[in-house]
Short mmCIF file of C-alpha atoms in Angstrom, two decimals:
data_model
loop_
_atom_site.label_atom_id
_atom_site.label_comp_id
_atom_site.label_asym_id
_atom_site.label_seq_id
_atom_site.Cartn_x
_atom_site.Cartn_y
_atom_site.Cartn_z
CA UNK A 1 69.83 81.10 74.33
CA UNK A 2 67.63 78.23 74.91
CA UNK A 3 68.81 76.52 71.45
CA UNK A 4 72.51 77.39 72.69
CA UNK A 5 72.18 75.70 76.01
CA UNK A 6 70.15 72.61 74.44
CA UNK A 7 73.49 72.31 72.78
CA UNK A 8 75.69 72.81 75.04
CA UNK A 9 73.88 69.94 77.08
CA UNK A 10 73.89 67.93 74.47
CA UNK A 11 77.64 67.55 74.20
CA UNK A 12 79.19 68.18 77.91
CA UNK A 13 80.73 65.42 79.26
CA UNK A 14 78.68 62.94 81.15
CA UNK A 15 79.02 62.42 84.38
CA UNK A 16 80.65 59.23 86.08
CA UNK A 17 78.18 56.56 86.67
CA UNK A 18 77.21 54.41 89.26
CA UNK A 19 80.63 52.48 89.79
CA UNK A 20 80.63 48.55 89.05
CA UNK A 21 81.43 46.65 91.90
CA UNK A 22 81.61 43.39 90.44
CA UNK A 23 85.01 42.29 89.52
CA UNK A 24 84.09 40.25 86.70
CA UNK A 25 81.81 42.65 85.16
CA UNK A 26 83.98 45.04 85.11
CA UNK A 27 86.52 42.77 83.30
CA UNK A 28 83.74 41.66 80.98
CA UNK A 29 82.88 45.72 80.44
CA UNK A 30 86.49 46.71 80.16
CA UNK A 31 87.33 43.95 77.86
CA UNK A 32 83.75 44.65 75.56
CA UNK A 33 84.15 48.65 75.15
CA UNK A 34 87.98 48.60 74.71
CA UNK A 35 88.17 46.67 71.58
CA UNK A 36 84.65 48.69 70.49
CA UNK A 37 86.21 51.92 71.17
CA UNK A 38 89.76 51.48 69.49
CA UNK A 39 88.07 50.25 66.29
CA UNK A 40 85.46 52.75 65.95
CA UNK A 41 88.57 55.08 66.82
CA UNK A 42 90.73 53.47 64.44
CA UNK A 43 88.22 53.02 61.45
CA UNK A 44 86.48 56.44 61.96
CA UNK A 45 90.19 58.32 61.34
CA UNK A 46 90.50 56.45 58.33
CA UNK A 47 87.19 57.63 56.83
CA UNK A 48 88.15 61.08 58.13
CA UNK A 49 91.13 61.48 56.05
CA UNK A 50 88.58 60.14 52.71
CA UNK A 51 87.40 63.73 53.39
CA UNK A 52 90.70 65.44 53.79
CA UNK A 53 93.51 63.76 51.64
CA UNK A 54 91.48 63.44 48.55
CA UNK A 55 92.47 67.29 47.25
CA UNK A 56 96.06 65.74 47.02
CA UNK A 57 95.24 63.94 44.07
CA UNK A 58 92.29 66.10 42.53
CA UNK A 59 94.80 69.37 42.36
CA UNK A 60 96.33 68.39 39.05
CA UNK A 61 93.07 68.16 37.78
CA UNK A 62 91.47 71.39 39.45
CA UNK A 63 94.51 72.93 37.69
CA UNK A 64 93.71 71.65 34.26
CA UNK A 65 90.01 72.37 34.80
CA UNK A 66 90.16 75.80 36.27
CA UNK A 67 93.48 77.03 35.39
CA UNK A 68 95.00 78.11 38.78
CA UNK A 69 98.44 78.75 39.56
CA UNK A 70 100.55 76.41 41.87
CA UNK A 71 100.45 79.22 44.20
CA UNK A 72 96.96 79.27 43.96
CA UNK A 73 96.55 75.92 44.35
CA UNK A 74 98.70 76.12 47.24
CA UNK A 75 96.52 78.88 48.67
CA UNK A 76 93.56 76.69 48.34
CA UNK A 77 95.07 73.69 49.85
CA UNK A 78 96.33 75.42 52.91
CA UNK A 79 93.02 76.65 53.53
CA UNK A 80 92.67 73.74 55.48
CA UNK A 81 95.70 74.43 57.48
CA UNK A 82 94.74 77.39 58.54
CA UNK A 83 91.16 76.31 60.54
CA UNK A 84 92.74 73.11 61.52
CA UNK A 85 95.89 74.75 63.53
CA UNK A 86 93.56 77.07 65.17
CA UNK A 87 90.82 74.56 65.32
CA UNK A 88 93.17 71.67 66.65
CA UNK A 89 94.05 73.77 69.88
CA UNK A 90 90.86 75.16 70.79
CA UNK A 91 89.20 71.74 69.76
CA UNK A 92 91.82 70.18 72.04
CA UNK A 93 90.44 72.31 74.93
CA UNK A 94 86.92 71.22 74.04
CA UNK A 95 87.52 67.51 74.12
CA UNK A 96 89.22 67.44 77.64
CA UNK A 97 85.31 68.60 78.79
CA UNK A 98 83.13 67.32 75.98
CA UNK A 99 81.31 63.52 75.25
CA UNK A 100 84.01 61.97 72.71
CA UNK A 101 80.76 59.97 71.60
CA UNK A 102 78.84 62.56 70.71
CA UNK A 103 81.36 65.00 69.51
CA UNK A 104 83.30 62.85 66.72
CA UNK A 105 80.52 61.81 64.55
CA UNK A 106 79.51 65.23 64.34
CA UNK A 107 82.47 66.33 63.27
CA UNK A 108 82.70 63.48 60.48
CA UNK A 109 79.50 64.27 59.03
CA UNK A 110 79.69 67.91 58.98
CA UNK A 111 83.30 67.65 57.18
CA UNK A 112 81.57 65.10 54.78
CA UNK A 113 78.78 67.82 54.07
CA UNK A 114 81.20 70.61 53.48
CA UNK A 115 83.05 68.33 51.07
CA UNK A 116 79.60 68.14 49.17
CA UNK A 117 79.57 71.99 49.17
CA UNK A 118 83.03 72.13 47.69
CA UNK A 119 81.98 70.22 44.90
CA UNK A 120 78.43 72.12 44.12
CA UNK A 121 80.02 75.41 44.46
CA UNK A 122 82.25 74.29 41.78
CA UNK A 123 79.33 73.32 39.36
CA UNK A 124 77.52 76.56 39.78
CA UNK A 125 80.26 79.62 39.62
CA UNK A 126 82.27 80.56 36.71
CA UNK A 127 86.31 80.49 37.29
CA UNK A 128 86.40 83.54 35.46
CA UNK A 129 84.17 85.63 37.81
CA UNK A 130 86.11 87.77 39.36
CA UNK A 131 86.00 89.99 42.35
CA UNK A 132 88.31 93.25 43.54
CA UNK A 133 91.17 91.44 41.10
CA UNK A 134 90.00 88.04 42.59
CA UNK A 135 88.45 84.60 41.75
CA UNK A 136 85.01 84.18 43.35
CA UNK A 137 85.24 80.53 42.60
CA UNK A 138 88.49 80.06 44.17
CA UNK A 139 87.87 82.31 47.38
CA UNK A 140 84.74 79.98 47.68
CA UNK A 141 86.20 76.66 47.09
CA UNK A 142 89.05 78.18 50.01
CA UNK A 143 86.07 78.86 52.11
CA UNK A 144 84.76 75.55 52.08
CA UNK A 145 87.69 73.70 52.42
CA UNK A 146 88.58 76.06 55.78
CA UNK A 147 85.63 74.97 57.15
CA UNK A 148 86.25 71.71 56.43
CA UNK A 149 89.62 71.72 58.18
CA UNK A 150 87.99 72.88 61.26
CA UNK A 151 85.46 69.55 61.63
CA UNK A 152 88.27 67.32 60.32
CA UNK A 153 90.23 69.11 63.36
CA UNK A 154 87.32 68.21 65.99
CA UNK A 155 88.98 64.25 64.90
CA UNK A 156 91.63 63.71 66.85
CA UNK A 157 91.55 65.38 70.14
CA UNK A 158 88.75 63.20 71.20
CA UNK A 159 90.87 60.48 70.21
CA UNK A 160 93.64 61.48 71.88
CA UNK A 161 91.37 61.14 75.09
CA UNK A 162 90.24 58.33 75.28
CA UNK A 163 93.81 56.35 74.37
CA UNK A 164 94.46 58.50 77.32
CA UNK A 165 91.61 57.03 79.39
CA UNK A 166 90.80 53.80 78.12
CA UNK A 167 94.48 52.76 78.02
CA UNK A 168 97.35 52.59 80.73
CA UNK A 169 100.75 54.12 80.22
CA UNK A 170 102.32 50.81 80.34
CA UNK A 171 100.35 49.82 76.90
CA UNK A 172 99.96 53.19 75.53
CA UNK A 173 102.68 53.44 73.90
CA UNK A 174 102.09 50.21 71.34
CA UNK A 175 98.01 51.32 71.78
CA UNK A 176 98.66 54.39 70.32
CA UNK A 177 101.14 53.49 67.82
CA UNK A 178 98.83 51.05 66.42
CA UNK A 179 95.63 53.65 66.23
CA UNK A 180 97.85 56.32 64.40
CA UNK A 181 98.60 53.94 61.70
CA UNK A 182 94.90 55.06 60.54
CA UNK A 183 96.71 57.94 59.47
CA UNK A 184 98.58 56.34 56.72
CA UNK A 185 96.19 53.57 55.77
CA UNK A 186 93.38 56.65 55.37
CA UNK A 187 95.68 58.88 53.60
CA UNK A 188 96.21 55.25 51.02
CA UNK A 189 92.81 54.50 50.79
CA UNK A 190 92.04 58.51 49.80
CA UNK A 191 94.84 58.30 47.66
CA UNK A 192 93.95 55.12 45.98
CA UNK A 193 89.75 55.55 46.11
CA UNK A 194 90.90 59.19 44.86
CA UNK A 195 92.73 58.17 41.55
CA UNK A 196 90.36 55.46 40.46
CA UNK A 197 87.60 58.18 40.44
CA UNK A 198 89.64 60.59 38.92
CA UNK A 199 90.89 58.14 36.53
CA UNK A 200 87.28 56.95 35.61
CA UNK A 201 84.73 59.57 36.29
CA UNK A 202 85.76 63.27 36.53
CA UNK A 203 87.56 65.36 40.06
CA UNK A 204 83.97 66.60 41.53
CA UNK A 205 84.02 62.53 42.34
CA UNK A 206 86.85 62.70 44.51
CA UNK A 207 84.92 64.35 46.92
CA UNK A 208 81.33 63.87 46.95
CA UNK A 209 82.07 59.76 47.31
CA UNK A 210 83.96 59.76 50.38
CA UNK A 211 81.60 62.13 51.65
CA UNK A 212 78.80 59.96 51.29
CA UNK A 213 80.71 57.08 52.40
CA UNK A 214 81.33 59.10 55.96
CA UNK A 215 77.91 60.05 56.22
CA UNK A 216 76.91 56.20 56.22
CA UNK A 217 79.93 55.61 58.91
CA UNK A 218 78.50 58.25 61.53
CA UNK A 219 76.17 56.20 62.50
CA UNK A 220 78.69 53.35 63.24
CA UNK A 221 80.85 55.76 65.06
CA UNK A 222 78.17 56.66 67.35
CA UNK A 223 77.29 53.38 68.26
CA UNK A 224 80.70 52.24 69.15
CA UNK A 225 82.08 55.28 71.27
CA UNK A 226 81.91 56.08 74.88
CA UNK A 227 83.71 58.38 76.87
CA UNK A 228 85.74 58.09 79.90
CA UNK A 229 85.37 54.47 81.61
CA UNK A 230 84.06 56.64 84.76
CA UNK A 231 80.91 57.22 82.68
CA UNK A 232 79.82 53.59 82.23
CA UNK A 233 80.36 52.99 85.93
CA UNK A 234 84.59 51.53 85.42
CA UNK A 235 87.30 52.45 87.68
CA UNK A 236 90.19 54.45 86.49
CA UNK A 237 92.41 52.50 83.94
CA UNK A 238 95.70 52.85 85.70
CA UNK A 239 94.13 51.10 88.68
CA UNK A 240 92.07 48.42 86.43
CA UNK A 241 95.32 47.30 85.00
CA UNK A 242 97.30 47.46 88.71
CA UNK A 243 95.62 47.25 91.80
CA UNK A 244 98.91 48.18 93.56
CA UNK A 245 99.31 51.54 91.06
CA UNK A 246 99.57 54.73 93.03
CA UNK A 247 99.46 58.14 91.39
CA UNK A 248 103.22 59.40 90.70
CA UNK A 249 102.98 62.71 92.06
CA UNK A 250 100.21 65.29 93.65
CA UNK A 251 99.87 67.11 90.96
CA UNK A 252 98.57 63.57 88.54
CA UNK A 253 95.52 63.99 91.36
CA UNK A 254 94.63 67.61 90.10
CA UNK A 255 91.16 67.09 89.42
CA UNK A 256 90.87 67.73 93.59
CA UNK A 257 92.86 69.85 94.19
CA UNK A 258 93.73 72.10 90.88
CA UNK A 259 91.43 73.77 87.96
CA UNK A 260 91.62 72.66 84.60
CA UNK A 261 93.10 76.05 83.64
CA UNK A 262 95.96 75.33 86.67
CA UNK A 263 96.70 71.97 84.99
CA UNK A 264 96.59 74.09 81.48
CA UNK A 265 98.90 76.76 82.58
CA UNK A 266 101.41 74.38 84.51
CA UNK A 267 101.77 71.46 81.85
CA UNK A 268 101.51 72.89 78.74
CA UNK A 269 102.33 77.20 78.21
CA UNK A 270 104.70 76.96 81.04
CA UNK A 271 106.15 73.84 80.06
CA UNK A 272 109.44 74.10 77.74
CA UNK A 273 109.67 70.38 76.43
CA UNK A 274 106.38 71.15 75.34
CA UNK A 275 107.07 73.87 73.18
CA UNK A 276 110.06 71.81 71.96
CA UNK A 277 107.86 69.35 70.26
CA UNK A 278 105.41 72.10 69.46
CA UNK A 279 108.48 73.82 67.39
CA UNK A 280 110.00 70.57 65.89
CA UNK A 281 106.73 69.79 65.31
CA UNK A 282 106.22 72.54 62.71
CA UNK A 283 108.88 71.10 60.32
CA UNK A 284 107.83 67.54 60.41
CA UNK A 285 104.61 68.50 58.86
CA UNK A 286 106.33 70.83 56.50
CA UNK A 287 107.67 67.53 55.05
CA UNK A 288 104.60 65.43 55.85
CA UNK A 289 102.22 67.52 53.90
CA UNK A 290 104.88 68.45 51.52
CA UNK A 291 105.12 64.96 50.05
CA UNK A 292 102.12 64.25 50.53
CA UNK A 293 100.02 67.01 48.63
CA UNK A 294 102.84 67.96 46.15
CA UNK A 295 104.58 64.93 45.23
CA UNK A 296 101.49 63.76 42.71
CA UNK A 297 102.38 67.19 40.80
CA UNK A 298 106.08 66.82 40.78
CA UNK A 299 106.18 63.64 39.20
CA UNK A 300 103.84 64.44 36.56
CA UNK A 301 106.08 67.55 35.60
CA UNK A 302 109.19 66.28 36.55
CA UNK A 303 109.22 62.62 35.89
CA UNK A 304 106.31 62.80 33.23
CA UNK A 305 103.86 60.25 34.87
CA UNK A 306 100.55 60.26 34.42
CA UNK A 307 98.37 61.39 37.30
CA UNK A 308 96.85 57.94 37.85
CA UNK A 309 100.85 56.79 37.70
CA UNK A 310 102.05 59.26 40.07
CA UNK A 311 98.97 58.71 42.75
CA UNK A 312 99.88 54.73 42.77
CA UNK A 313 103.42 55.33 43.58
CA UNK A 314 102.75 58.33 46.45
CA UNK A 315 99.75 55.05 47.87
CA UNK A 316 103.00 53.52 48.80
CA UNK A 317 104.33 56.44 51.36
CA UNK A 318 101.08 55.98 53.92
CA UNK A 319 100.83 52.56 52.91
CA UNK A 320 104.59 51.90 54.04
CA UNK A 321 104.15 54.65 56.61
CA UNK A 322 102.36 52.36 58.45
CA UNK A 323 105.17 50.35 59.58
CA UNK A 324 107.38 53.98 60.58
CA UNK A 325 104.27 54.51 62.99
CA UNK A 326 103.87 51.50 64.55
CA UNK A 327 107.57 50.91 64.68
CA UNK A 328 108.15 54.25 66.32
CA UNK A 329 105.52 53.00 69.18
CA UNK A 330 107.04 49.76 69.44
CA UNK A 331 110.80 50.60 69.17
CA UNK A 332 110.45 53.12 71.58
CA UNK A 333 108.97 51.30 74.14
CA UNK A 334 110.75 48.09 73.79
CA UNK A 335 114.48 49.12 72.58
CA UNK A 336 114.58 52.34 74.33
CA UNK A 337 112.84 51.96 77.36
CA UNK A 338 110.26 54.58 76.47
CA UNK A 339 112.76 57.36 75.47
CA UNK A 340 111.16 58.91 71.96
CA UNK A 341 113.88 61.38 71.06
CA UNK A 342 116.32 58.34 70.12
CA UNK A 343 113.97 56.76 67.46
CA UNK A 344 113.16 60.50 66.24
CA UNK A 345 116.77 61.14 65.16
CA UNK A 346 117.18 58.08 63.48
CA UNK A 347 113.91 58.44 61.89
CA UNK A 348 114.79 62.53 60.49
CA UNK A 349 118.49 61.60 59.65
CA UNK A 350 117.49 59.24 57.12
CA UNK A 351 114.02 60.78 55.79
CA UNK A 352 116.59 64.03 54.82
CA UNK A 353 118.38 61.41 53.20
CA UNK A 354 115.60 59.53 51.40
CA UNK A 355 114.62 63.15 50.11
CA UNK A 356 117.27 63.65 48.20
CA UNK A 357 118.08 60.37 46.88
CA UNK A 358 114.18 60.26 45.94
CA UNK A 359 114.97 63.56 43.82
CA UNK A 360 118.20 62.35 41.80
CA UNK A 361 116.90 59.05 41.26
CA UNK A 362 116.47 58.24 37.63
CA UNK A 363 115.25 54.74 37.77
CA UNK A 364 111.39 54.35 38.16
CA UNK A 365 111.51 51.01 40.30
CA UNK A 366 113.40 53.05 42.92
CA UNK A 367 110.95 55.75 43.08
CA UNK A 368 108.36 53.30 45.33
CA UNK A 369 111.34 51.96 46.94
CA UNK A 370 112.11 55.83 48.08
CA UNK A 371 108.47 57.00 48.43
CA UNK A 372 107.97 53.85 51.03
CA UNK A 373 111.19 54.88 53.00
CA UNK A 374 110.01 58.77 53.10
CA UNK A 375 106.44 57.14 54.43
CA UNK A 376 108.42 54.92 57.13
CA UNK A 377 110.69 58.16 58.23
CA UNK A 378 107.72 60.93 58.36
CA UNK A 379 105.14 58.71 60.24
CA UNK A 380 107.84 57.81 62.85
CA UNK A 381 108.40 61.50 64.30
CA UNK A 382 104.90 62.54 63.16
CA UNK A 383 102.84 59.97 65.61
CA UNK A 384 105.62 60.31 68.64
CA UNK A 385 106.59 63.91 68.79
CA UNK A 386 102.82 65.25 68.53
CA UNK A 387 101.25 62.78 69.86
CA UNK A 388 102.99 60.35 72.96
CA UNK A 389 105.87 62.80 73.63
CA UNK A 390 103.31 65.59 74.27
CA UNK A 391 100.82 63.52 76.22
CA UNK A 392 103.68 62.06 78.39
CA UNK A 393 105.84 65.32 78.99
CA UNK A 394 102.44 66.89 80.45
CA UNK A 395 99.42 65.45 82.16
CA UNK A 396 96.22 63.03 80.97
CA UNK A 397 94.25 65.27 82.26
CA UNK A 398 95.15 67.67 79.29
CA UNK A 399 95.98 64.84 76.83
CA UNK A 400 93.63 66.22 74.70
CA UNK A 401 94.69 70.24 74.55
CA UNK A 402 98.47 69.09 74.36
CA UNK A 403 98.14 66.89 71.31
CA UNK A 404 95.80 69.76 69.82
CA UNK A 405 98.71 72.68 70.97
CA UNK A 406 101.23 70.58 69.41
CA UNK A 407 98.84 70.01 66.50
CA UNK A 408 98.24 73.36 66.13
CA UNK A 409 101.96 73.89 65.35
CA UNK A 410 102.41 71.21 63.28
CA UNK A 411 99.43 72.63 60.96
CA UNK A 412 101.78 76.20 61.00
CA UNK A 413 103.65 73.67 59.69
CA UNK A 414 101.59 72.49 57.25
CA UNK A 415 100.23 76.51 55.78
CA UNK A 416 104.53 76.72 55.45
CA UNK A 417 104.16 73.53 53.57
CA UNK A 418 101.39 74.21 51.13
CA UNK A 419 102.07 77.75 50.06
CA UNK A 420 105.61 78.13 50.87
CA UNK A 421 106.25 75.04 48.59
CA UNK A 422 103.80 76.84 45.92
CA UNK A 423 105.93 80.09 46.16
CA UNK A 424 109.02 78.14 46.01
CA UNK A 425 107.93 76.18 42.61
CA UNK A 426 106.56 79.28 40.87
CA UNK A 427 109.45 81.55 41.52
CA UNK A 428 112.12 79.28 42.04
CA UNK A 429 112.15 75.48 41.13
CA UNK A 430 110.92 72.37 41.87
CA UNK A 431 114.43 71.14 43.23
CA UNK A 432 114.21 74.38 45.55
CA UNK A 433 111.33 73.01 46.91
CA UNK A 434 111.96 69.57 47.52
CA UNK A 435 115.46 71.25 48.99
CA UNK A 436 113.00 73.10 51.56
CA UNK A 437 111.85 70.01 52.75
CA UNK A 438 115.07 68.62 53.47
CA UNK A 439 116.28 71.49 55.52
CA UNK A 440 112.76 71.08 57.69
CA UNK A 441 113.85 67.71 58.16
CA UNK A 442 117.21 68.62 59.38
CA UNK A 443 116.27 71.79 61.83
CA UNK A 444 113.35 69.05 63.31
CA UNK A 445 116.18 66.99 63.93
CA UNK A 446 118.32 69.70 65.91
CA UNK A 447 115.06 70.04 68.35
CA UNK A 448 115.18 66.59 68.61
CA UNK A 449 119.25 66.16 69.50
CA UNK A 450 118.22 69.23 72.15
CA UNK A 451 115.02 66.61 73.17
CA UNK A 452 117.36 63.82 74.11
CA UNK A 453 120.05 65.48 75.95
CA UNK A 454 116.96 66.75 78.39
CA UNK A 455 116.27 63.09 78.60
CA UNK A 456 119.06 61.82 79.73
CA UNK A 457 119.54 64.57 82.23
CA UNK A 458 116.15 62.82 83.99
#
């Protein structure tokens, strides 16, 4: 018990400080941890996806080297999904309460062990032991990478606290935009760092490099955190930014005068918008992760690439991406007056389009032209119906649990996405597939048509 509370010291959330009185070190503070914070946020994410993305590439390979089925590959790749929905939420619910700088780097280094374990397990059991009609080597290597997706799922709602904290709602919106593009640029650098080890050393690679990479990067990430500006002694953000800002309603005061499981109940389970995003959510990742992890394999059996061909032209979707989530962010906030649902029908209506025209296309050159444009039109919804449509349709004070509940859905989305598209493939077709993906596109789309009528009713 003793052990159990030493932890549980260790990682609640510190109380506020001594406040700074001085107005010009607290600009000097402010100005000093802000830019610290949002690049140890920023860079950290990227190394986090090293240890997450780099199965996309390695599956071809695991095939060929253990001789799994696509559903079984599929299986094993949504192992993953399955911890980090779960873990997401209830990782979301931790992070409102726990020390962001203490919490993420554990997270990153335990994820970046695991991956280790992945690989040894692999070394030391037989694919053809067998258990009760079952591979021991695959149940393993499924076990692993579960518990990997529930430290890569202690990532973001941390994250998703202190944009909430650090930065007002009047910058938030570009703020946050620009930190999610670590999504795309990690999932490129995995992708990228992931094919030239594959390419010149052997799959095992893939993930014991990143790991070791991440271990070095904890203790950067540790330096360069903090948690809310009330524990170094800073006023609230809101206020910091404008002195004249008073809080919008009673209820943005709850830490008085409501619980955190009042705030819980009121802003996110009884809150419908909420579970609007949380439901479109679901079929945006069914296409993220569906190009993503299964786009490598289709163009090696359907357009006859190589694997190291086929991982250079998927770089370009998070490499693109990057401009879909900043965009998104920007747009937004700029053209539409902070009103997401707009640029999130614009953004589905042509990724369902860019689907298809990526799967008749018959010219090479067009396939990076197509990938890019499915990168620009995922990351777009992806970053704003998840992430700032969730945080702003509830409260700060639960920025972290809505981002994880909506998370959590998305990842349902992402277990549909990995073994549904499997299923599909071995008992239909590829073009089935890829035709499951389009219609996820199109039904997130509906939600979001739904989304924007409630908006302009406000």
């Amino acid at each position: 018990m003793k052990v159990l509370e030493t932890i549980k010291n260790f990682y609640r959330e510190p109380a506020p400080a001594e406040p700074i009185t001085d107005k010009q070190e607290i600009d000097k503070t402010y100005a000093m941890w802000r830019m610290r914070i949002f690049l140890s946020m920023f860079f950290g994410y990227i190394i986090f996806y090293t240890c997450r993305k780099n199965i996309s590439v390695a599956l071809p390979a695991i095939q060929e080297a253990l001789g799994y089925s696509k559903l079984e590959l599929g299986l094993l790749g949504s192992s993953l999904y399955f911890s980090y929905a779960a873990g997401k939420f209830i990782n979301g619910i931790i992070a409102d309460n726990t020390n962001a700088k203490r919490i993420l780097p554990t997270a990153l280094f335990i994820s970046a062990f695991v991956n280790i374990l992945f690989v040894v397990c692999a070394y030391f059991v037989s694919p053809k032991l067998t258990f009760c009609g079952f591979s021991v080597l695959l149940m393993l290597l499924a076990f692993f990478w579960g518990i990997n997706g529930w430290f890569q799922s202690m990532g973001f709602p941390p994250i998703a606290k202190n944009l909430s904290y650090w930065f007002a709602n009047k910058e938030r919106g570009v703020k946050w935009s620009l930190w999610s593009s670590s999504h795309e640029i990690g999932t490129y650098l995995s992708m990228v760092l992931s094919g030239f080890l594959i390419t010149h050393y052997d799959w095992q690679s893939v993930f014991y490099v990143p790991a070791i990479l991440a271990m070095i990067f904890c203790f950067f990430f540790y330096k360069n955190l903090q948690d809310k500006p009330a524990s170094i002694g800073l006023p609230d953000i809101e206020k910091y930014k404008d002195p004249e800002y008073e809080e919008p309603a009673k209820e943005e005061n709850e830490g008085e005068e409501y619980t955190y499981s009042d705030i819980f109940k009121k802003y996110i389970i009884k809150n419908p918008t909420v579970w609007l995003l949380a439901i479109a959510y679901i079929f945006v990742y069914v296409v993220r992760y569906g190009t993503i992890d299964w786009l490598v394999m289709y163009q090696v059996d359907m357009k006859h690439y190589t694997i190291s061909e086929a991982a250079k032209i998927i770089s370009f979707l998070p490499l693109v991406g990057v401009l879909g989530t900043i965009g998104a962010g920007v747009v937004s906030d700029k053209l539409f007056k902070g009103k997401r649902a707009p640029v999130n029908i614009i953004c589905l209506v042509l990724l369902a389009i860019c689907i298809y025209l990526f799967k008749i296309n018959q010219f090479p050159i067009l396939d990076y032209v197509y990938v890019s444009a499915i990168g620009v039109f995922t990351c777009g919804p992806q970053v704003l119906i998840g992430g700032l449509s969730a945080v702003e349709s509830s409260s700060k004070k639960v920025a972290s649990a809505v981002t994880g509940f909506c998370g959590m859905f998305g990842y349902i989305g992402s277990i549909l996405s990995g073994v549904g598209t499997g299923y599909i493939i071995d008992k239909f077709s590829w073009n089935s597939a890829i035709n499951f993906w389009i219609l996820s596109a199109l039904i997130s789309l509906g939600i979001c048509i739904i989304l924007l009528k409630k908006e302009k009713k406000k």
